[in-house]
Coordinates of C-alpha atoms in Angstrom, one line a residue:
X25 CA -16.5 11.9 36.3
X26 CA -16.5 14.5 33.6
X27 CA -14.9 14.9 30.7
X28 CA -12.4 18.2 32.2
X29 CA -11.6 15.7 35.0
X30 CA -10.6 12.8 33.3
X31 CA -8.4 14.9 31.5
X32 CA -7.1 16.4 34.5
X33 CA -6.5 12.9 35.4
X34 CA -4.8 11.3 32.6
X35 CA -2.6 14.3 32.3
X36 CA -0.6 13.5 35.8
X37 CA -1.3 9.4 35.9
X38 CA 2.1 8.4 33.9
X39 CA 0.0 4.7 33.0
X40 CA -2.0 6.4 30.8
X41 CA -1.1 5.3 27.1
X42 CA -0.6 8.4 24.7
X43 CA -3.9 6.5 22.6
X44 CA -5.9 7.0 26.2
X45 CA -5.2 10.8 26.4
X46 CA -6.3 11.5 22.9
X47 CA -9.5 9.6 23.2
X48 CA -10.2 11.2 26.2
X49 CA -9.2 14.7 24.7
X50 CA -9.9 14.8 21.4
X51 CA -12.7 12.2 20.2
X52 CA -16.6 13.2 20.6
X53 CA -18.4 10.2 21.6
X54 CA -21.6 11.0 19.8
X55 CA -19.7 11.3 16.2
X56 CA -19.7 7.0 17.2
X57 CA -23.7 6.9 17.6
X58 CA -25.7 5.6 15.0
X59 CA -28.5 7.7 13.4
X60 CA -32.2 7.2 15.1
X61 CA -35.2 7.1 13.3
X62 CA -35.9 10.8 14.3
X63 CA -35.0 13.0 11.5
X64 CA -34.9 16.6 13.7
X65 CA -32.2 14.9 16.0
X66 CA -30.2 13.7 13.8
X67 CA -30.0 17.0 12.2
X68 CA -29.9 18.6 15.3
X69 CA -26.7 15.9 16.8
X70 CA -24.9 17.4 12.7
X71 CA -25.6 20.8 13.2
X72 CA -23.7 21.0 16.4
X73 CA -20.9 19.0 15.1
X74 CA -20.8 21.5 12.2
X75 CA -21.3 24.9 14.3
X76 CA -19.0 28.1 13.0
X77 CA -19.0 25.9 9.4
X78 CA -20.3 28.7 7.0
X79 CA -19.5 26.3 3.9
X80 CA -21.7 23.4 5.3
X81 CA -25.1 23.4 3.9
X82 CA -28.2 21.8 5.4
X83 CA -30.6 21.9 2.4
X84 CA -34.4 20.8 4.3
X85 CA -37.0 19.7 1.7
X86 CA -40.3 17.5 1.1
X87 CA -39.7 13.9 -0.7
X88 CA -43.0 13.5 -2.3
X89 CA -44.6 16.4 -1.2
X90 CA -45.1 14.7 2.4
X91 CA -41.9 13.2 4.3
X92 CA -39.5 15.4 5.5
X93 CA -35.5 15.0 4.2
X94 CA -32.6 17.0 4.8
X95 CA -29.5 17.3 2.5
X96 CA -26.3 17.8 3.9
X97 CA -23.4 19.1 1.6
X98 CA -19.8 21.2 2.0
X99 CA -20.2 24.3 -0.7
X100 CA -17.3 24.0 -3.2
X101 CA -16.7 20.0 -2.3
X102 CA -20.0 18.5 -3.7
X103 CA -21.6 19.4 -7.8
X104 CA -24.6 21.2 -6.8
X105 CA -25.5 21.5 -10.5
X106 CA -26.2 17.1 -10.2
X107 CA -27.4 17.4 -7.2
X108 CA -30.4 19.7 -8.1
X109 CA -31.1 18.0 -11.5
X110 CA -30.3 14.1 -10.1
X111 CA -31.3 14.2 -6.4
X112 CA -33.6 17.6 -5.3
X113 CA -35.6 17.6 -8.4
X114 CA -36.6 14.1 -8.9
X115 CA -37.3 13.0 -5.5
X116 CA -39.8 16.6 -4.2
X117 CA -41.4 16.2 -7.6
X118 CA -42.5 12.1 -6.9
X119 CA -45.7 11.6 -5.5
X120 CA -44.8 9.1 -2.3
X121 CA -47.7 7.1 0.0
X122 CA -46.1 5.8 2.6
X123 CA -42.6 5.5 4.0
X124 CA -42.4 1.9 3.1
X125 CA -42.0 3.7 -0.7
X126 CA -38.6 5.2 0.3
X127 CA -36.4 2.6 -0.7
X128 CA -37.9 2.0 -3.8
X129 CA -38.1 5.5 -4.8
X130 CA -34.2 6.4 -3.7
X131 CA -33.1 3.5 -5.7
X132 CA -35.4 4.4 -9.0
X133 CA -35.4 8.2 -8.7
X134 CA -32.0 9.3 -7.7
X135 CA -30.2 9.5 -10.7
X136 CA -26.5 9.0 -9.5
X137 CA -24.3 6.3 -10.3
X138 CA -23.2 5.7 -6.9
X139 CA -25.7 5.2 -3.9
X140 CA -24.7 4.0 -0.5
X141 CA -25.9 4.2 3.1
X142 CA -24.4 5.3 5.9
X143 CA -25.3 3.9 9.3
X144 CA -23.2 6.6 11.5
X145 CA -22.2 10.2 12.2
X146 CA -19.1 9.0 11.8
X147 CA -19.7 7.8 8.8
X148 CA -21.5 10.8 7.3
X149 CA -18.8 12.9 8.9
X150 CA -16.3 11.0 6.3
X151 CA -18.8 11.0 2.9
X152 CA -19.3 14.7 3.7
X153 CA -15.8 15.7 4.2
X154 CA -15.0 13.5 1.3
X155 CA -17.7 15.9 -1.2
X156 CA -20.5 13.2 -1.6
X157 CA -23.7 14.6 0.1
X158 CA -25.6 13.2 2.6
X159 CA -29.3 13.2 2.0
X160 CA -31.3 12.6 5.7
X161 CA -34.9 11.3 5.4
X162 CA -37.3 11.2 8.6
X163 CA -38.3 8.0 9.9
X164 CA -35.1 6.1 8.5
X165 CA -32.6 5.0 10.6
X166 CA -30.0 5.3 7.9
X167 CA -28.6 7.7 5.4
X168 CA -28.3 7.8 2.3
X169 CA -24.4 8.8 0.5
X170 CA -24.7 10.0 -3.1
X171 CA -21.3 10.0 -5.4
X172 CA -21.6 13.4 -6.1
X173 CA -18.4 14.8 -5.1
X174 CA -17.1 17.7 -7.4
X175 CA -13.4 19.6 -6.1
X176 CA -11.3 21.6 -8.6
X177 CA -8.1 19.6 -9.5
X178 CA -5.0 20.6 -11.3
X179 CA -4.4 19.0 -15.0
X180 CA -2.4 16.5 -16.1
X181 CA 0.9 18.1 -17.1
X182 CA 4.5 16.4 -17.4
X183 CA 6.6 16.0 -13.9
X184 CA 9.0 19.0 -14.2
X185 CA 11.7 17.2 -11.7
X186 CA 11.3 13.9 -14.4
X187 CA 11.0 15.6 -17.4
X188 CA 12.2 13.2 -20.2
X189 CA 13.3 13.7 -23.8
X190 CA 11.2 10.2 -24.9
X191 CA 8.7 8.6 -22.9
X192 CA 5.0 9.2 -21.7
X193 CA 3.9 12.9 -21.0
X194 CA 1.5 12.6 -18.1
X195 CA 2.3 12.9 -14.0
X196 CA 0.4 12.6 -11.0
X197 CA -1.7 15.3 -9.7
X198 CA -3.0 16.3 -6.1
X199 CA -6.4 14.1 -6.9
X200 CA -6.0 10.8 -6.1
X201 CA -8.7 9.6 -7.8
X202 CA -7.0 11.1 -11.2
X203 CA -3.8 9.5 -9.7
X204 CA -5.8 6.0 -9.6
X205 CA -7.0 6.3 -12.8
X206 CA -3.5 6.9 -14.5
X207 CA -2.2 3.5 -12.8
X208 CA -5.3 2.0 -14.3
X209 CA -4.7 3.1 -17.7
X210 CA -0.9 1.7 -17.4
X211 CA -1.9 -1.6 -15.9
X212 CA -5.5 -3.0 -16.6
X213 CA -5.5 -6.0 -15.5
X214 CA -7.8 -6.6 -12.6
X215 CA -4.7 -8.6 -10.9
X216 CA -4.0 -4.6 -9.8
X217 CA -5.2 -4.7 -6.5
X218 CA -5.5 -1.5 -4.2
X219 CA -5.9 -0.6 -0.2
X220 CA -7.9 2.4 1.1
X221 CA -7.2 3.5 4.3
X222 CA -7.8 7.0 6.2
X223 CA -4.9 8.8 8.1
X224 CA -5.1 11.6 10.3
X225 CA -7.0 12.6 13.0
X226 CA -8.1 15.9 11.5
X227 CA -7.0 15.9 8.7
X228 CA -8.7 12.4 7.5
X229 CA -6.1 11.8 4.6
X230 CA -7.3 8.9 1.8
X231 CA -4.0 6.7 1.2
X232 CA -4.7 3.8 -1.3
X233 CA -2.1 1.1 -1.3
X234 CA -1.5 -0.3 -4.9
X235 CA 0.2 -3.8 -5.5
X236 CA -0.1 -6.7 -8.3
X237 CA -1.3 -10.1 -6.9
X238 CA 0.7 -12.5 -7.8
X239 CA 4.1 -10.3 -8.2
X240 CA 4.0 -8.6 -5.0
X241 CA 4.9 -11.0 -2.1
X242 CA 2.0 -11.4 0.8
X243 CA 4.3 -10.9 3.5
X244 CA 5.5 -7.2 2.0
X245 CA 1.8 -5.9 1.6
X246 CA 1.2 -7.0 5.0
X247 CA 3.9 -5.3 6.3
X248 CA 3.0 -2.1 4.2
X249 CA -0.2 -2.2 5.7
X250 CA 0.9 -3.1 9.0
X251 CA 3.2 -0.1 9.0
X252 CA 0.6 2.2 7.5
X253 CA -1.8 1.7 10.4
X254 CA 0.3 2.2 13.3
X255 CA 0.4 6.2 12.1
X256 CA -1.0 8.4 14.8
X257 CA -0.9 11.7 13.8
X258 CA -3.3 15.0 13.6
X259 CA -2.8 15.3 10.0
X260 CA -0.7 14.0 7.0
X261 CA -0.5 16.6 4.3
X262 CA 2.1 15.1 2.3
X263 CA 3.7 12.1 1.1
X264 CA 6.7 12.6 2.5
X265 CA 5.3 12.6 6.4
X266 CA 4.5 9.0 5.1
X267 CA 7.9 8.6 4.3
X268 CA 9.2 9.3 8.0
X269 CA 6.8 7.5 9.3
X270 CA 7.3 3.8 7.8
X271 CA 10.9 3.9 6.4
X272 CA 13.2 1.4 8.5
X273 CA 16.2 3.6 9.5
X274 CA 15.2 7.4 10.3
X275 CA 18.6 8.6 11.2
X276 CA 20.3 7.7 7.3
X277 CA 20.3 10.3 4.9
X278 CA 19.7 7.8 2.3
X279 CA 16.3 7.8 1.0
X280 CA 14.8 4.2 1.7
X281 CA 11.8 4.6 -0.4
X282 CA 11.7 6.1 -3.3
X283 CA 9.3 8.9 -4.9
X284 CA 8.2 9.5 -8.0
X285 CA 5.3 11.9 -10.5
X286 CA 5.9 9.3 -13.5
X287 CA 2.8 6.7 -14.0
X288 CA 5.2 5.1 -15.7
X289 CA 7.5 4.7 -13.0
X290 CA 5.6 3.7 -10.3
X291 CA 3.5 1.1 -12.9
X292 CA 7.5 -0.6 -13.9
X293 CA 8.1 -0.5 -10.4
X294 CA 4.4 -2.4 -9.4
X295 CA 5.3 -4.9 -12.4
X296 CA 8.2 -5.4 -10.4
X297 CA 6.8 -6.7 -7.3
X298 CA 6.5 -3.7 -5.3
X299 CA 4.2 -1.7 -3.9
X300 CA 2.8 2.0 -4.7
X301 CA 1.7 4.1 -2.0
X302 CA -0.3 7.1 -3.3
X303 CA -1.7 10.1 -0.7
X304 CA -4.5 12.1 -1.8
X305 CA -3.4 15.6 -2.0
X306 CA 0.0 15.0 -3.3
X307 CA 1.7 13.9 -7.0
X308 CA 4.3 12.1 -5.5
X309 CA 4.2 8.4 -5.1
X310 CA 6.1 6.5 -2.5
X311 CA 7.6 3.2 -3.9
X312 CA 9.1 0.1 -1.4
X313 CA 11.3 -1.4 -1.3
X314 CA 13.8 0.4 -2.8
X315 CA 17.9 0.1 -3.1
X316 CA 20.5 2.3 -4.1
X317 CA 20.6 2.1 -7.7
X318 CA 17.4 2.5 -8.2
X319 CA 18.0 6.5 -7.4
X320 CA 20.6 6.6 -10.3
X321 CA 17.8 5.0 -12.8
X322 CA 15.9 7.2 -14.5
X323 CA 12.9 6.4 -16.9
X324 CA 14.4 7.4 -19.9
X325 CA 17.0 4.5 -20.1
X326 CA 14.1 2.0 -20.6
X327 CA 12.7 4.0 -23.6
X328 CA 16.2 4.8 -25.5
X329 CA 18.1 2.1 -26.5
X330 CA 20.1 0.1 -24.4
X331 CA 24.0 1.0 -25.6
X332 CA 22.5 4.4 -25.2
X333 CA 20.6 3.5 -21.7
X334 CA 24.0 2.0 -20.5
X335 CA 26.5 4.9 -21.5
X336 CA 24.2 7.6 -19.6
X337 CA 24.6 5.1 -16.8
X338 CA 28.1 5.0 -16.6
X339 CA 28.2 8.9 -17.0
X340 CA 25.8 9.2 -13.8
X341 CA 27.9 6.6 -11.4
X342 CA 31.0 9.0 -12.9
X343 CA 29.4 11.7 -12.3
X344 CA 28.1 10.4 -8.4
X345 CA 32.0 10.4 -7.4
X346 CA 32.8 13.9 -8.8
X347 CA 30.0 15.7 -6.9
X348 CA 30.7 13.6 -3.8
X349 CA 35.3 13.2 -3.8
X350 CA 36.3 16.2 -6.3
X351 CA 35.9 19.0 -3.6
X352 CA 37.9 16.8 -0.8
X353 CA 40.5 15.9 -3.7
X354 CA 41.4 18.9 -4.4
X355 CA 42.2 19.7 -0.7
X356 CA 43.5 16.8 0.3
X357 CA 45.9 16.9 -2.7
X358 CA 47.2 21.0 -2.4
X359 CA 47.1 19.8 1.7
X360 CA 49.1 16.8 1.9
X361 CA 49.8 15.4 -1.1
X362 CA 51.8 17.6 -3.9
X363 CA 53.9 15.4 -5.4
X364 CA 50.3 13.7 -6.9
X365 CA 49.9 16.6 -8.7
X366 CA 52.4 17.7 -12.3
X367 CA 55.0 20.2 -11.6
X368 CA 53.6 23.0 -14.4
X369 CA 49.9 22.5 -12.8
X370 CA 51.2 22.6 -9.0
X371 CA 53.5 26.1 -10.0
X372 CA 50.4 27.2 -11.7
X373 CA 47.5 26.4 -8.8
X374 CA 50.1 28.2 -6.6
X375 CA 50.4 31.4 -8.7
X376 CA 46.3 31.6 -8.0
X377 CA 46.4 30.9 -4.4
X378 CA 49.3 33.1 -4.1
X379 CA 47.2 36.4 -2.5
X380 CA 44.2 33.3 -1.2
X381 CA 44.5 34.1 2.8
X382 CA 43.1 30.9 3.7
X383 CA 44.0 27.3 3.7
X384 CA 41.8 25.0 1.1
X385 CA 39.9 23.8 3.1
X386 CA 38.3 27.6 4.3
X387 CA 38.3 28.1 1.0
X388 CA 36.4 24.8 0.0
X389 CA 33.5 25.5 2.6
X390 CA 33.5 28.9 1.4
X391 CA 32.5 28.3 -1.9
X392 CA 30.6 25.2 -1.4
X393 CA 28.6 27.1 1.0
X394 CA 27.9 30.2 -1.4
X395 CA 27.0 27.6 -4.2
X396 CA 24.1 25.5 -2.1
X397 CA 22.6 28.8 -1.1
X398 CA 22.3 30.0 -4.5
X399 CA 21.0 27.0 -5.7
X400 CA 18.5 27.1 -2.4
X401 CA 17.7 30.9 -3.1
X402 CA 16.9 29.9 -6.9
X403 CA 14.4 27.2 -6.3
X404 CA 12.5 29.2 -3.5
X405 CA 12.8 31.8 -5.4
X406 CA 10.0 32.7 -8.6
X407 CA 10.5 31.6 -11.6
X408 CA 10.8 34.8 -13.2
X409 CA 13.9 35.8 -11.2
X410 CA 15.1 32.7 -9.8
X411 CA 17.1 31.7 -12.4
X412 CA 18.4 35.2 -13.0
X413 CA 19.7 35.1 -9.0
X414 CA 21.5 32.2 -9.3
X415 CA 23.3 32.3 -12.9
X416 CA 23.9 36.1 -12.3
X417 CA 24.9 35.2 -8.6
X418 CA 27.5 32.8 -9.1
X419 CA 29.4 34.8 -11.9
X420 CA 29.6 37.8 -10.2
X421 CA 30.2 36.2 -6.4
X422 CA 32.7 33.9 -8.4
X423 CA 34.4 36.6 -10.2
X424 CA 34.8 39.0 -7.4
X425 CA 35.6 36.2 -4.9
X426 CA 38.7 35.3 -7.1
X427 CA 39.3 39.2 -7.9
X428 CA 39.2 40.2 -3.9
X429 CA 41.7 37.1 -3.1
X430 CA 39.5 35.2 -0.8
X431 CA 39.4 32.8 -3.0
X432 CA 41.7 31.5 -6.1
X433 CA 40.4 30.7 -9.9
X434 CA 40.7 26.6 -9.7
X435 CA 38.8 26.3 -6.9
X436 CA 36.2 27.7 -8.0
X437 CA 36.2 26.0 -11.4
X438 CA 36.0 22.4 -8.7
X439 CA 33.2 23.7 -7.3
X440 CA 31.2 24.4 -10.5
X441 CA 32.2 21.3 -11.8
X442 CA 31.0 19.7 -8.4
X443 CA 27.5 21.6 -9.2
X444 CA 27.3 20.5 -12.1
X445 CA 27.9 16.9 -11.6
X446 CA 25.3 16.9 -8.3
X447 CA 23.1 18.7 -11.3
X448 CA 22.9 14.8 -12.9
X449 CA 21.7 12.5 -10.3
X450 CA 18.1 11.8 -11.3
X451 CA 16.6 12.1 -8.1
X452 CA 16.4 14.9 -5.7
X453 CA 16.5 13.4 -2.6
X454 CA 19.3 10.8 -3.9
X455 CA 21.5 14.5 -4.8
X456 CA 20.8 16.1 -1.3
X457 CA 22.3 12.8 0.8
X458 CA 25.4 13.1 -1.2
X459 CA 26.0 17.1 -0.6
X460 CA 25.1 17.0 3.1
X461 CA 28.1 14.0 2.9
X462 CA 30.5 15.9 0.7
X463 CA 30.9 18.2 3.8
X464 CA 31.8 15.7 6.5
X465 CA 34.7 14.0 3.9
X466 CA 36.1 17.8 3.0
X467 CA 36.7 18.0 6.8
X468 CA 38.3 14.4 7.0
X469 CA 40.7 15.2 3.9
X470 CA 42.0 18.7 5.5
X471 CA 42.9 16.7 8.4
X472 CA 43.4 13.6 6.9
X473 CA 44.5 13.8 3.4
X474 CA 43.8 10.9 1.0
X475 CA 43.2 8.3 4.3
X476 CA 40.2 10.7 5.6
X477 CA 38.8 10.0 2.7
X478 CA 39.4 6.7 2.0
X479 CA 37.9 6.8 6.3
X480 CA 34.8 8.5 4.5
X481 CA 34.6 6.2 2.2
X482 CA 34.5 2.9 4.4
X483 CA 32.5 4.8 7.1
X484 CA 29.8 5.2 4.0
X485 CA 30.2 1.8 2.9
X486 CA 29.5 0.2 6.0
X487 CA 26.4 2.5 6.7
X488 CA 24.9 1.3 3.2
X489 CA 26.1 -2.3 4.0
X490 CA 23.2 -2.2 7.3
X491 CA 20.5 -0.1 5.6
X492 CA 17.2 -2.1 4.6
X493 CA 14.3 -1.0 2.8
X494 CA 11.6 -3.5 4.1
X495 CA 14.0 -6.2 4.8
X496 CA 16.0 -5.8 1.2
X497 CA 19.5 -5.2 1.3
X498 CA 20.1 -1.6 0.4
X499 CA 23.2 -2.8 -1.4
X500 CA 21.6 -5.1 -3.5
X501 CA 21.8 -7.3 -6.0
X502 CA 25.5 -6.1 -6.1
X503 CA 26.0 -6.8 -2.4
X504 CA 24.5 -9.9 -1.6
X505 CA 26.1 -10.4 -4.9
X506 CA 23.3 -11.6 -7.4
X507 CA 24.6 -12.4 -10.8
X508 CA 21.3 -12.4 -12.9
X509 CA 19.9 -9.3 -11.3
X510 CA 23.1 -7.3 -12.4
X511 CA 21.5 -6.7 -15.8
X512 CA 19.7 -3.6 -14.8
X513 CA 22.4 -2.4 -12.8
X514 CA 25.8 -1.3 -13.9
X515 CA 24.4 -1.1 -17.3
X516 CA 21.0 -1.9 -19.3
X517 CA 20.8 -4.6 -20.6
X518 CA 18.3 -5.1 -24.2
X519 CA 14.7 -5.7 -22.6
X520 CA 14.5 -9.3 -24.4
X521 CA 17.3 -10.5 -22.1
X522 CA 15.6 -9.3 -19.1
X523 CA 14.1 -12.5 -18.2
X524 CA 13.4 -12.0 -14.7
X525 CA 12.3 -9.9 -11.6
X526 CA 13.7 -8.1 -9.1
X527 CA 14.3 -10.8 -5.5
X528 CA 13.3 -8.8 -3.4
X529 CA 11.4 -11.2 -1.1
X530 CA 12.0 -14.8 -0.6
X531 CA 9.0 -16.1 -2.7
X532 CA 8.3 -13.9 -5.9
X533 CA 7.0 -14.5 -9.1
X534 CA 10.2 -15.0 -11.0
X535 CA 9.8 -14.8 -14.6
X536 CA 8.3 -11.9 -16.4
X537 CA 9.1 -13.1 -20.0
X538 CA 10.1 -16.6 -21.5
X539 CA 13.1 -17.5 -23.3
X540 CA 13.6 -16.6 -27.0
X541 CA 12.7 -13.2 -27.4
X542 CA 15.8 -11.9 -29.2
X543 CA 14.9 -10.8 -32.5
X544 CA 16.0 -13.0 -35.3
X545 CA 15.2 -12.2 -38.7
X546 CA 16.5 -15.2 -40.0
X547 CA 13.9 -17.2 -38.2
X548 CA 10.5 -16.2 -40.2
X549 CA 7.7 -16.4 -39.2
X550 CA 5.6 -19.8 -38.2

């Protein structure tokens, strides 16, 4: 049966497993074969997986001055600089008997750091598409992979979404070979342990998989892992379809792993007992397990000094209820509930709604509507007039809204104030959950009042009460309720009293400092 039948076939036969159709559809067969000893057919078998690839070069040449070799590179992937100097030069240039010489001279000639073998087309199809090239020698059933790969890469600059006023400079790039190094360079000891595995049919993305043995429990990396290679997908070109694909509830909007461009981060994080999953292509991180407060934590509070670290944290959960209750307040209040508000500010909120045709809550979504699209118009916007459109745009929209009537003065000062607030949540994601929820709870106070939002409230509540982030309460440590963990979470406590980790799994490597660290002057020295 051929190969347009079979697909024919599985197409109408409802037995077929989704895995079956793409086998039958999408694999070649001969990219599975190993190489044969005949150097013109495995060229051949390469060239026809490569047709219509301009950038793929087959570079044919003499080892020796007598057997025939073919290199195989991607133009622009692989440094063809090396690769004349280290591979093409030495090897035509040495005088070779026999094939039994090969070995000796690959391993004493080439001058690369990194030599391997490849056994398959498959294989070569993965060192190729990774930059290393491929060199092809006739009468050798194998290949040999040179570490020669050479891709422009962005430079290390600071994270602009986690800028900080003191801490470490650096961030995470699109190379995730840079990306390993700047993990390395936070944590060297050779405890740091890391996972390479390929995602993506096509696309053939590296993911590496970072933990600390000893720290990290075996029963979360396995589940990592295990959650990692059940993705069956064309391509991943992002972090984020990562993110989708292994977080435990898909439906919250609630980010249940958390993403980061600070080395720093995702290193305090790993000394922690969690895991780090980095993508190649991509500067954000993924970290797991996470829980809510960790998306009000920021990196600067562990490099200022506690008292300091602990006010800005109060400031941000302060600042969490205004962007998400101040809107529906404000219309529950001039709704339902006027005696809550003094009699000179009710007469005087009246006075500005007096030529306002619509009830606060129209007015609400209008505003709250024009704010998030100018704050979506000046991120997609460029740089040079982004900001422009939305300072510009919300003064003049603001001042002719409240000059046309449609909408009155105060409520536009609730909304900026709203903006402003969202404006300090650390993290991005974190921000957008609580404006899509500040819509649902304006509703439920203009129909409502103060119960619809005290409904809101509950309903929010119980949702965060079920979430899990790899089998860790979402909630926690404040709900299940543990008392030594809440050092690093209402405020920040002094880094000498933070004797222990994180429980995030049931065994965990407790301790990450001994007792008697508080400095003492009074003490001396031994």
């Amino acid at each position: 049966m051929n190969l347009r039948k079979k697909l024919r076939k599985s197409q109408f036969n409802p037995d077929n497993t989704v895995q079956e159709q793409q086998d039958a559809s999408i694999k070649q067969p001969i990219e599975q074969d190993r190489l044969s000893g005949i150097l013109l057919e495995n060229e051949q078998v390469l060239k026809t997986i490569y047709s219509d690839c301009s950038d793929v070069v087959f570079r044919s040449f003499l080892i020796g001055h007598r057997t025939q070799a073919c290199l195989l590179y991607i133009e622009g992937m692989s440094n063809t600089e090396e690769i004349d100097k280290s591979v093409l030069t030495p090897l035509m240039q040495q005088d070779i008997l026999n094939l039994s010489d090969i070995q000796t001279v690959l391993s004493e000639k080439i001058v690369v750091s990194k030599v391997t073998q490849a056994n398959t087309f498959q294989e070569i199809i993965q060192q190729v598409s990774a930059g290393n090239p491929v060199i092809l020698i006739d009468g050798q059933a194998k290949a040999i992979v040179t570490g020669l790969a050479k891709m422009e890469k962005r430079s290390i600059e600071e994270p602009i979404a986690e800028s900080v006023v003191r801490g470490p400079r650096d961030g995470f790039t699109e190379t995730l070979k840079v990306n390993t190094t700047l993990l390395r360079r936070k944590i060297k000891s050779p405890k740091l342990k890391i996972k390479s595995l390929s995602v993506g049919r096509y696309s053939q993305t590296q993911i590496a998989l970072f933990y600390i043995e000893g720290l990290a429990d075996q029963s979360l990396i396995d589940e990592v892992n295990n959650r990692l290679n059940r993705i069956e997908i064309d391509g991943i070109l992002e972090s984020g379809y990562i993110e989708e694909f292994i977080e435990d509830n898909s439906f919250s909007p609630f980010p249940q792993i958390l993403n980061t461009e600070r080395p720093d981060v995702a290193a305090s994080n790993l000394l922690e007992g969690r895991v780090v999953i980095l993508v190649d292509g991509t500067p954000f991180a993924l970290i797991a397990p996470t829980t809510l407060y960790s998306l009000f934590q920021s990196a600067e509070d562990y490099y200022q000094r506690f008292i300091i670290g602990t006010l800005i944290r109060w400031l941000r959960y302060f600042f969490l209820l205004i962007a998400l209750l101040l809107p529906s307040s404000y219309v529950a209040i001039l709704t339902f509930h006027h005696e809550m508000v003094p009699t000179t500010l009710l007469l005087s909120v009246a006075k500005s709604r007096e030529e306002v045709p619509f009830p606060a809550l129209i007015e609400a979504l209008i505003m709250e509507i024009t704010f998030e699209a100018l704050r979506e118009a000046g991120i997609h916007l460029p740089k040079q007039v982004g900001s422009a459109v939305s300072i510009v745009g919300a003064l003049v929209i603001g001042q002719a809204a409240v000059s046309s009537g449609l909408v009155s003065a105060p409520m536009v000062m609730v909304v900026a104030i709203t903006g402003i607030a969202s404006f300090a949540i650390p993290r991005y994601n974190a921000a957008i959950a609580i404006r899509m929820l500040r819509f649902p709870i304006m509703f439920l106070a203009g129909t409502l009042g103060l119960l619809g939002i005290m409904l809101g409230l509950i309903t929010i509540i119980i949702h965060l009460s079920t979430l899990r982030s790899f089998g860790v309460p979402y909630l926690s440590p404040m709900a299940p309720m543990k008392g030594s963990e809440m050092k690093d979470v209402l405020v920040r406590a002094p880094w000498w009293s933070l004797k222990t980790r994180p429980r995030l799994t049931g065994n965990y490597n407790q301790y990450r400092q001994p007792n008697g660290q508080k400095p003492d002057p009074s003490k001396g020295t031994d």
